Structure formats: structure tokens, C-alpha cells
mmCIF file of C-alpha atoms in Angstrom:
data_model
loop_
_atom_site.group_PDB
_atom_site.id
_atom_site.type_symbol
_atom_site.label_atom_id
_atom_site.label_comp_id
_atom_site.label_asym_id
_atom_site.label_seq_id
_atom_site.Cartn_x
_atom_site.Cartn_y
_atom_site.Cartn_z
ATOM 1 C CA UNK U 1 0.000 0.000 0.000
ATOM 2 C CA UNK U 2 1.359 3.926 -0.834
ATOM 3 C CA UNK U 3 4.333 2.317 -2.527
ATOM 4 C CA UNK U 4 5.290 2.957 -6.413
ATOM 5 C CA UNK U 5 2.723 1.952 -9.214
ATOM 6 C CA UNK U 6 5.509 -0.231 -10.615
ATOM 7 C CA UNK U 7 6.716 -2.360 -7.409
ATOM 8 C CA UNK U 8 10.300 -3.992 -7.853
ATOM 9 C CA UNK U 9 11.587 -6.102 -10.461
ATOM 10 C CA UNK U 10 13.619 -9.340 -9.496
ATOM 11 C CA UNK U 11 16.733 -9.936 -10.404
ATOM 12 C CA UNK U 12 15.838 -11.698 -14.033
ATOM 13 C CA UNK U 13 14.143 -8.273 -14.286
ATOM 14 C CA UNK U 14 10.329 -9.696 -13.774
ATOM 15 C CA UNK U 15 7.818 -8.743 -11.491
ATOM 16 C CA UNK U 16 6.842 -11.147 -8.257
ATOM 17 C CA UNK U 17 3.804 -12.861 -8.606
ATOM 18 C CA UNK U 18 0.656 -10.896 -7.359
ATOM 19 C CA UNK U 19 0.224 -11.168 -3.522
ATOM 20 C CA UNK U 20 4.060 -10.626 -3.216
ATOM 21 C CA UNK U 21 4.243 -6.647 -4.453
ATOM 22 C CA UNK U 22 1.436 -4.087 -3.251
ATOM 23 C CA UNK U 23 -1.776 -4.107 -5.266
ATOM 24 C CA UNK U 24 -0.818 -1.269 -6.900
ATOM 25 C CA UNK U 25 2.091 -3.001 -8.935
ATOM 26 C CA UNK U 26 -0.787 -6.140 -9.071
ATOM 27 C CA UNK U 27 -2.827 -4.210 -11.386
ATOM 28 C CA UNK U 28 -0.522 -1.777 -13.419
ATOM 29 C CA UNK U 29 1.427 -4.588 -14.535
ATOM 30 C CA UNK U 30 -1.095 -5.588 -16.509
ATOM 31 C CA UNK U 31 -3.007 -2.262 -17.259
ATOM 32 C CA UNK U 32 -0.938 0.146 -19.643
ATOM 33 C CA UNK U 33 -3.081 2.896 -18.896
ATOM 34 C CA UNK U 34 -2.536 3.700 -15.825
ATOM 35 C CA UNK U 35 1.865 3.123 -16.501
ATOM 36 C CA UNK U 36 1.236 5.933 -19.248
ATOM 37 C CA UNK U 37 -0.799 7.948 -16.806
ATOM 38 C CA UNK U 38 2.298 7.260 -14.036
ATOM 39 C CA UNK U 39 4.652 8.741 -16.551
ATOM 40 C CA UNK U 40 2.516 11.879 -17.759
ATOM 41 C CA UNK U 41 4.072 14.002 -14.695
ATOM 42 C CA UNK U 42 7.616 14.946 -15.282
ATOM 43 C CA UNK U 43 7.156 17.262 -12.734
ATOM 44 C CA UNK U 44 9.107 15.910 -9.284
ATOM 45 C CA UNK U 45 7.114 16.245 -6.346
ATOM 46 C CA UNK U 46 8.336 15.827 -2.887
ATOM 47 C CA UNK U 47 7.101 12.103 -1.826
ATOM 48 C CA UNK U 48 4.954 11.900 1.230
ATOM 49 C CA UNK U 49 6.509 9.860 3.901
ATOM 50 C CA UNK U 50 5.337 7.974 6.826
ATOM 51 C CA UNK U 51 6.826 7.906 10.297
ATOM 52 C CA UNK U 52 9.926 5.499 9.599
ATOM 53 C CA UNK U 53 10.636 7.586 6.516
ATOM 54 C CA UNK U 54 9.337 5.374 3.999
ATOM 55 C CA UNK U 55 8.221 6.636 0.419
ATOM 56 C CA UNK U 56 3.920 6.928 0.285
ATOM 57 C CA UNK U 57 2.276 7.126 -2.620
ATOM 58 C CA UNK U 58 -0.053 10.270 -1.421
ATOM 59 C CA UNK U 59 -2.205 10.299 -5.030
ATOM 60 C CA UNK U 60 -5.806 10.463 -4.966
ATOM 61 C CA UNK U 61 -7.288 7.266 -6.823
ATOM 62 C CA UNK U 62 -10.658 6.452 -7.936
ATOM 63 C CA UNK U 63 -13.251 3.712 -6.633
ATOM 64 C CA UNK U 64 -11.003 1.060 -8.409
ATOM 65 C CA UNK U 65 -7.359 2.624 -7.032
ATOM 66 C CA UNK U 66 -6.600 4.304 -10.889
ATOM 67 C CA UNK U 67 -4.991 7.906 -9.925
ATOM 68 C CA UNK U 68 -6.288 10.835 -10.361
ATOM 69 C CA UNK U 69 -4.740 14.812 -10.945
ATOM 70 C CA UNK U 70 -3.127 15.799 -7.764
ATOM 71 C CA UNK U 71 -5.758 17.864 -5.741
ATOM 72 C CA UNK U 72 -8.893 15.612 -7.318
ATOM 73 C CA UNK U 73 -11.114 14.470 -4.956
ATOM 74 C CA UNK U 74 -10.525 10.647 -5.018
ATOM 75 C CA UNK U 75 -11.733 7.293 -2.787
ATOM 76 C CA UNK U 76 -10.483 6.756 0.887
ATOM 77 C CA UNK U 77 -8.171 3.825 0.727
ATOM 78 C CA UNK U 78 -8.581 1.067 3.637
ATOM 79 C CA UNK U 79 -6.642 2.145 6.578
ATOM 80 C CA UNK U 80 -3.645 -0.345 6.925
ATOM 81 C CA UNK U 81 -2.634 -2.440 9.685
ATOM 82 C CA UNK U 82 -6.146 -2.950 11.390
ATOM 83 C CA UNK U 83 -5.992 -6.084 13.694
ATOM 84 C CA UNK U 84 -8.927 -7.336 12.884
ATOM 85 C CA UNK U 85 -10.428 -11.454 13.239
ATOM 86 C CA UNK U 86 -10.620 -14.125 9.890
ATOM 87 C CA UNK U 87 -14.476 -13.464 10.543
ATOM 88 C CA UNK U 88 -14.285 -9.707 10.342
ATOM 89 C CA UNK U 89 -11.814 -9.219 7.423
ATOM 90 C CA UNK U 90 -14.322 -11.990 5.295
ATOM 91 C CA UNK U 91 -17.726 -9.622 6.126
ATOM 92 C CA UNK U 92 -15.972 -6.558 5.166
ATOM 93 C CA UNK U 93 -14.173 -8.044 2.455
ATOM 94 C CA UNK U 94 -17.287 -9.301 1.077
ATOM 95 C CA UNK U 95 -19.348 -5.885 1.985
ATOM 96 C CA UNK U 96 -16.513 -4.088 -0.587
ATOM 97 C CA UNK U 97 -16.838 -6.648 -3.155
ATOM 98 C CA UNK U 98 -20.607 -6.176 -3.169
ATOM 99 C CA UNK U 99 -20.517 -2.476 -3.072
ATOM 100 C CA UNK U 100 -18.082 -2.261 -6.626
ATOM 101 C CA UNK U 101 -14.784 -1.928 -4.206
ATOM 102 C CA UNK U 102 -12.789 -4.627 -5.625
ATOM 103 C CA UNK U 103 -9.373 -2.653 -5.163
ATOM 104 C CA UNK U 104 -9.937 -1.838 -1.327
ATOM 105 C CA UNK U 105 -11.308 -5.139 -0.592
ATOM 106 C CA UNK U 106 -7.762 -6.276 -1.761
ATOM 107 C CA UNK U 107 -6.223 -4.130 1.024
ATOM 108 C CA UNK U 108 -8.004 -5.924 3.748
ATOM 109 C CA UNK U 109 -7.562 -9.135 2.600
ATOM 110 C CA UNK U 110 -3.626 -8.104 2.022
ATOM 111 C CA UNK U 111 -3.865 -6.577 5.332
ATOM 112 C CA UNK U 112 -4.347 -9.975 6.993
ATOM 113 C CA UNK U 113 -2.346 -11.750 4.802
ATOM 114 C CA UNK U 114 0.300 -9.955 6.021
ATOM 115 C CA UNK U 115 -0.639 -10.009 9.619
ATOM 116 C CA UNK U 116 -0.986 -13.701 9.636
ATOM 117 C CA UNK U 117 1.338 -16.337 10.030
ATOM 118 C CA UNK U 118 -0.496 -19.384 10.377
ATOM 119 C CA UNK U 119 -1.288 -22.574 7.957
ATOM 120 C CA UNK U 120 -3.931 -20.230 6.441
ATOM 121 C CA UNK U 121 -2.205 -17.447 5.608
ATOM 122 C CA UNK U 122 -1.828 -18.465 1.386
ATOM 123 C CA UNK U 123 -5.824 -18.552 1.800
ATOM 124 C CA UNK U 124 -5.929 -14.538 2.629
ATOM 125 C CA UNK U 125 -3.194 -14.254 -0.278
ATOM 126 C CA UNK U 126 -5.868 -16.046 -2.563
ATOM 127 C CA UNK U 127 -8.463 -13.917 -1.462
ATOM 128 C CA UNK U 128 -6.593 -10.951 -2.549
ATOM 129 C CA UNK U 129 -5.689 -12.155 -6.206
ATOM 130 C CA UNK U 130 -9.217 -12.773 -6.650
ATOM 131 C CA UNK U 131 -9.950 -8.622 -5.573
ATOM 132 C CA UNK U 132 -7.190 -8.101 -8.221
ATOM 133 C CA UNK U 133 -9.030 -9.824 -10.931
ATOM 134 C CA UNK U 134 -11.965 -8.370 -10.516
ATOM 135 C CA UNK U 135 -10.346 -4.853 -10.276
ATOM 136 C CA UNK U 136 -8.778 -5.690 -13.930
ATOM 137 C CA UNK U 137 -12.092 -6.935 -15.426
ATOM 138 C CA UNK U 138 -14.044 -3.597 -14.146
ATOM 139 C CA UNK U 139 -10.638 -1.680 -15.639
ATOM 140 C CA UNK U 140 -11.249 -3.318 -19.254
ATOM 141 C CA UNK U 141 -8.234 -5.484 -19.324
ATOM 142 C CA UNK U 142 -10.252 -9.067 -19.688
ATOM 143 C CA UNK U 143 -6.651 -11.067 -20.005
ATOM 144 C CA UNK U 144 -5.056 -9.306 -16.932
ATOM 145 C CA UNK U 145 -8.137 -10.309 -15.032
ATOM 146 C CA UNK U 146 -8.295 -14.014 -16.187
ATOM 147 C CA UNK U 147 -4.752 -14.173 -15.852
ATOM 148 C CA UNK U 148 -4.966 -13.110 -11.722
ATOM 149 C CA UNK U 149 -8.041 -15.160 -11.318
ATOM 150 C CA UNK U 150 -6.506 -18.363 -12.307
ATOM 151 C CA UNK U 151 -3.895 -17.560 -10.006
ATOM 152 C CA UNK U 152 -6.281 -17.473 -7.157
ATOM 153 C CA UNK U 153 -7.653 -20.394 -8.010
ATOM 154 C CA UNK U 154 -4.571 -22.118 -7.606
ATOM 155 C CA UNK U 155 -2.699 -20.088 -4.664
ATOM 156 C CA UNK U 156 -6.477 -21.228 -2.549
ATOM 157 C CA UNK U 157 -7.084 -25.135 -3.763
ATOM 158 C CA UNK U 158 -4.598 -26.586 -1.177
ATOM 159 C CA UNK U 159 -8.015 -25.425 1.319
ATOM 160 C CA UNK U 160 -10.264 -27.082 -0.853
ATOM 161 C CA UNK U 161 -11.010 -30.678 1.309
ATOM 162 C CA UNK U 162 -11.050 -28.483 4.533
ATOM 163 C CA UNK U 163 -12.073 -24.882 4.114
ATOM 164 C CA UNK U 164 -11.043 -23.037 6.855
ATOM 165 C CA UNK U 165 -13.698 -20.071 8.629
ATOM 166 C CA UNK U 166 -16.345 -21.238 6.530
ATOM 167 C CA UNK U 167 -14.783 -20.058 3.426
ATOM 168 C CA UNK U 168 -16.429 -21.208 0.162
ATOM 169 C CA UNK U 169 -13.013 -22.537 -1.364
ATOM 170 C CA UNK U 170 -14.981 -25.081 -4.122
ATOM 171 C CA UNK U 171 -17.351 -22.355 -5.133
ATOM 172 C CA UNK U 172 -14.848 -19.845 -5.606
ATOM 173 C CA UNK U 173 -12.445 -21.955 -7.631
ATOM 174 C CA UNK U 174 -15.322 -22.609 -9.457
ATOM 175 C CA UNK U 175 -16.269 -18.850 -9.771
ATOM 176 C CA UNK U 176 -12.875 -18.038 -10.880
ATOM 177 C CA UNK U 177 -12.884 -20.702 -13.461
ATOM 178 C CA UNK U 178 -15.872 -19.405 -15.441
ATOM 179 C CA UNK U 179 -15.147 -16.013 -15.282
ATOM 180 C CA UNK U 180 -11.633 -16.399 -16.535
ATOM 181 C CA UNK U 181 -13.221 -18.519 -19.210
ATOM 182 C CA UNK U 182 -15.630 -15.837 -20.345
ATOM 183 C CA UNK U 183 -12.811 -13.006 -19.912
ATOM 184 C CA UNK U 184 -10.151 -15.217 -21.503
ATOM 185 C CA UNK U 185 -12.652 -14.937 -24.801
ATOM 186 C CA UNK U 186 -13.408 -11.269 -24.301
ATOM 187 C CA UNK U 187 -9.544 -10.504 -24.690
ATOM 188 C CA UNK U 188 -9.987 -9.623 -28.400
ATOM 189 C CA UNK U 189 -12.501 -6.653 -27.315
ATOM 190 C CA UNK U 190 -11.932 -5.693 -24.219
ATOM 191 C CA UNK U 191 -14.263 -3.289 -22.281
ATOM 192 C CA UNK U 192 -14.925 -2.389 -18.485
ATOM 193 C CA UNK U 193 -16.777 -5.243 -17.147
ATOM 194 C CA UNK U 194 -18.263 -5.889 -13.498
ATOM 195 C CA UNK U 195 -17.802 -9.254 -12.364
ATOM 196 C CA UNK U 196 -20.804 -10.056 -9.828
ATOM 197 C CA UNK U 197 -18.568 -11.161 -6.718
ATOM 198 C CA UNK U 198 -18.799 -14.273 -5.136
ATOM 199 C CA UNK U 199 -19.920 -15.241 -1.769
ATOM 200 C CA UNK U 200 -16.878 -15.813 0.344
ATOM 201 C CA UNK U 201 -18.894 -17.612 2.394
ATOM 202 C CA UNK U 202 -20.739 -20.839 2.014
ATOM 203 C CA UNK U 203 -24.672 -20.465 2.496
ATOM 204 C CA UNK U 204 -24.006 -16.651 2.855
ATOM 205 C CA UNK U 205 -26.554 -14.861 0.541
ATOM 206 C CA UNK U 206 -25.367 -10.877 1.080
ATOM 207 C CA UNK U 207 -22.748 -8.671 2.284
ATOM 208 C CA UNK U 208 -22.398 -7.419 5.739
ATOM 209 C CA UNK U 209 -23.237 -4.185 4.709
ATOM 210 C CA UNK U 210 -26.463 -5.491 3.459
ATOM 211 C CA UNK U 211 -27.352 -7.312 6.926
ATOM 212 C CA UNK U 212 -26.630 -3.891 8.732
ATOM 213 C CA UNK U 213 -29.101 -1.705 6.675
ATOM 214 C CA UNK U 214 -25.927 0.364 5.258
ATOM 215 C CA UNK U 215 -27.363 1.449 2.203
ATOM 216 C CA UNK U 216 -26.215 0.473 -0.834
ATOM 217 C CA UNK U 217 -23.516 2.337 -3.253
ATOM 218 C CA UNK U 218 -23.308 2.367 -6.946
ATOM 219 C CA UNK U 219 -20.697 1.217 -9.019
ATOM 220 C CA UNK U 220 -17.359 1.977 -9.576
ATOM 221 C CA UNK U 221 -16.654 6.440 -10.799
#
């Protein structure tokens, strides 16, 4: 989170997979409109730093974390480092995901990836690639978003036989693989598409926002 758009290369000069760099490398890899938008600026700017002195990235961004014109009025990000349970992170997770939030749902579930260092931590990895996809698909880069979906799929079947914290692991593989199918064949014209999320949950039919009478939000601006 507030780190470059373009993350750091390895030493054969490629990009980590996703769920290794900050979400903001995750998608511009893949999205060469927001890379020409990162270069439009030639102006330098004094970077915003946090208390131990590291670089922020202090841009405003839209609902799905594209940036915007210094001084636009863009989305709140997530906060970072909230401590908060498996349970929690899943409803609000799911809440963001249902109210067209795709790239700050990836912060929580990065959030607790990071903050958790038990036998479940690739599932909260998982969870994020699959935010990432459907950030790319409502960006208009179909291949980007199959691409990341697959590798959710993947980075979350070791959880398949025993899903932990209810987690719907089956249904979301399966999720994943039909929507990569259908973006995978969309590649040749690709648009802005919103992918209806799925539930994270097994047997869970909305978000939390939904069971809390929060109203409702409309997609992404």
C-alpha cells in the first residue's frame, strides 16, 4: 500500500507474482493505462513519507485505485494495519466486493495476509488475487483479469477438502474458473466489465453491509 505503481523487479528483471508486491504493482502490470498515466508528470514532487521515513504514494485514486490529478477528490483507501479477526476481514471483504470496491477489498484481505502467520495465511493471499481480478475486469483489461483469477484459483485449492472459517473454497475456484473462461474470450474486445462477486462464504446470501441496513452504493466512478 502507498508504494510505487511499478513495485520492484527481481533480479531476471520480472515482477513477483501478485500477492508478493502491493496491489498497486498487481494491477498496473497488466493495465498500460494507468503506466502511461504514471509517466505523464515529469514534474518531481516531494514524496509523502510515513513515520519510519518510507516513500507513500499520497495520489488520490478512484473507486477502483486508478490515480487521479493531484488535488482531485478521489476514494479513501482502507486504513492499513487494522488487527482485525478471519471473521471480520471476510464480512468486510465481502461488503466491498458487493458495493463495486474490488481494489480496497484487496487491502483488507492483504492486510491480513500480512498479519498472519499461520497454515492459512496463502488462503488470505488467494483472497486478494481474486480482488485483483476483478479490479482488472471492471478496468477493461479481460486477459489481466483471467490471468490473476486463475492464479487465485490455484494459490487457494490446497483449502479445498477443509475450508477453513467457513470459506467457500470449491465455489470460488469454481467462480474463478468461469469467469476467466468468459474473460479469456473477451480478450480480443476488451471493455470495463463488473464481475458479480462471489460469496466468500458458504450459504451466505449478502454482504455485511447489506445485513446492517448500510445502504447500498453504486458502481465503480
Amino acid at each position: 500500500m502507498g508504494s510505487d505503481l511499478h513495485g520492484t523487479a527481481n533480479a531476471a528483471g520480472r515482477l513477483p507474482p501478485c500477492g508478493t508486491i502491493t496491489h498497486n504493482a498487481c494491477v498496473t502490470r497488466h493495465d498500460p493505462e494507468q503506466r502511461s498515466s504514471a509517466r505523464a508528470d515529469p514534474t518531481p514532487r516531494r514524496r509523502a513519507r510515513d513515520a519510519r521515513g518510507r516513500a507513500q504514494n499520497d495520489r488520490p485514486r478512484d473507486a477502483l485505485g486508478r490515480p487521479l490529478p493531484h488535488g482531485a477528490t478521489g476514494v479513501p483507501r482502507q486504513p492499513e494495519g487494522i488487527a482485525r479477526t478471519p471473521e471480520e476481514t471476510l464480512d468486510l471483504g465481502q461488503d466491498l466486493l458487493d458495493h463495486h470496491r474490488p481494489f480496497h477489498a484487496h487491502d483488507v484481505f492483504e492486510d491480513h495476509w500480512k498479519q498472519t502467520a499461520g497454515a492459512d495465511k496463502p488462503l488470505w493471499r488467494g483472497l486478494a488475487q481474486l480482488a485483483v481480478g476483478i479490479t482488472h475486469a471492471a478496468r477493461g483489461n479481460p486477459a489481466g483479469a483471467a490471468a490473476v483469477l486463475d492464479r487465485a484459483a490455484t494459490t487457494i485449492s490446497p483449502f479445498a477438502a477443509a475450508p477453513p472459517f467457513g470459506v467457500d473454497v470449491p465455489g470460488i475456484r469454481a467462480w474463478c474458473a468461469d469467469r476467466s473462461a468468459r474473460l479469456d474470450s473477451a480478450r480480443s474486445q476488451p471493455e470495463p466489465t463488473w464481475l458479480e462477486p462471489p460469496r466468500l462464504q458458504a450459504g451466505r446470501q449478502d454482504g455485511f453491509a447489506s445485513r446492517s441496513g448500510a445502504p447500498e452504493t453504486g458502481g465503480p466512478q
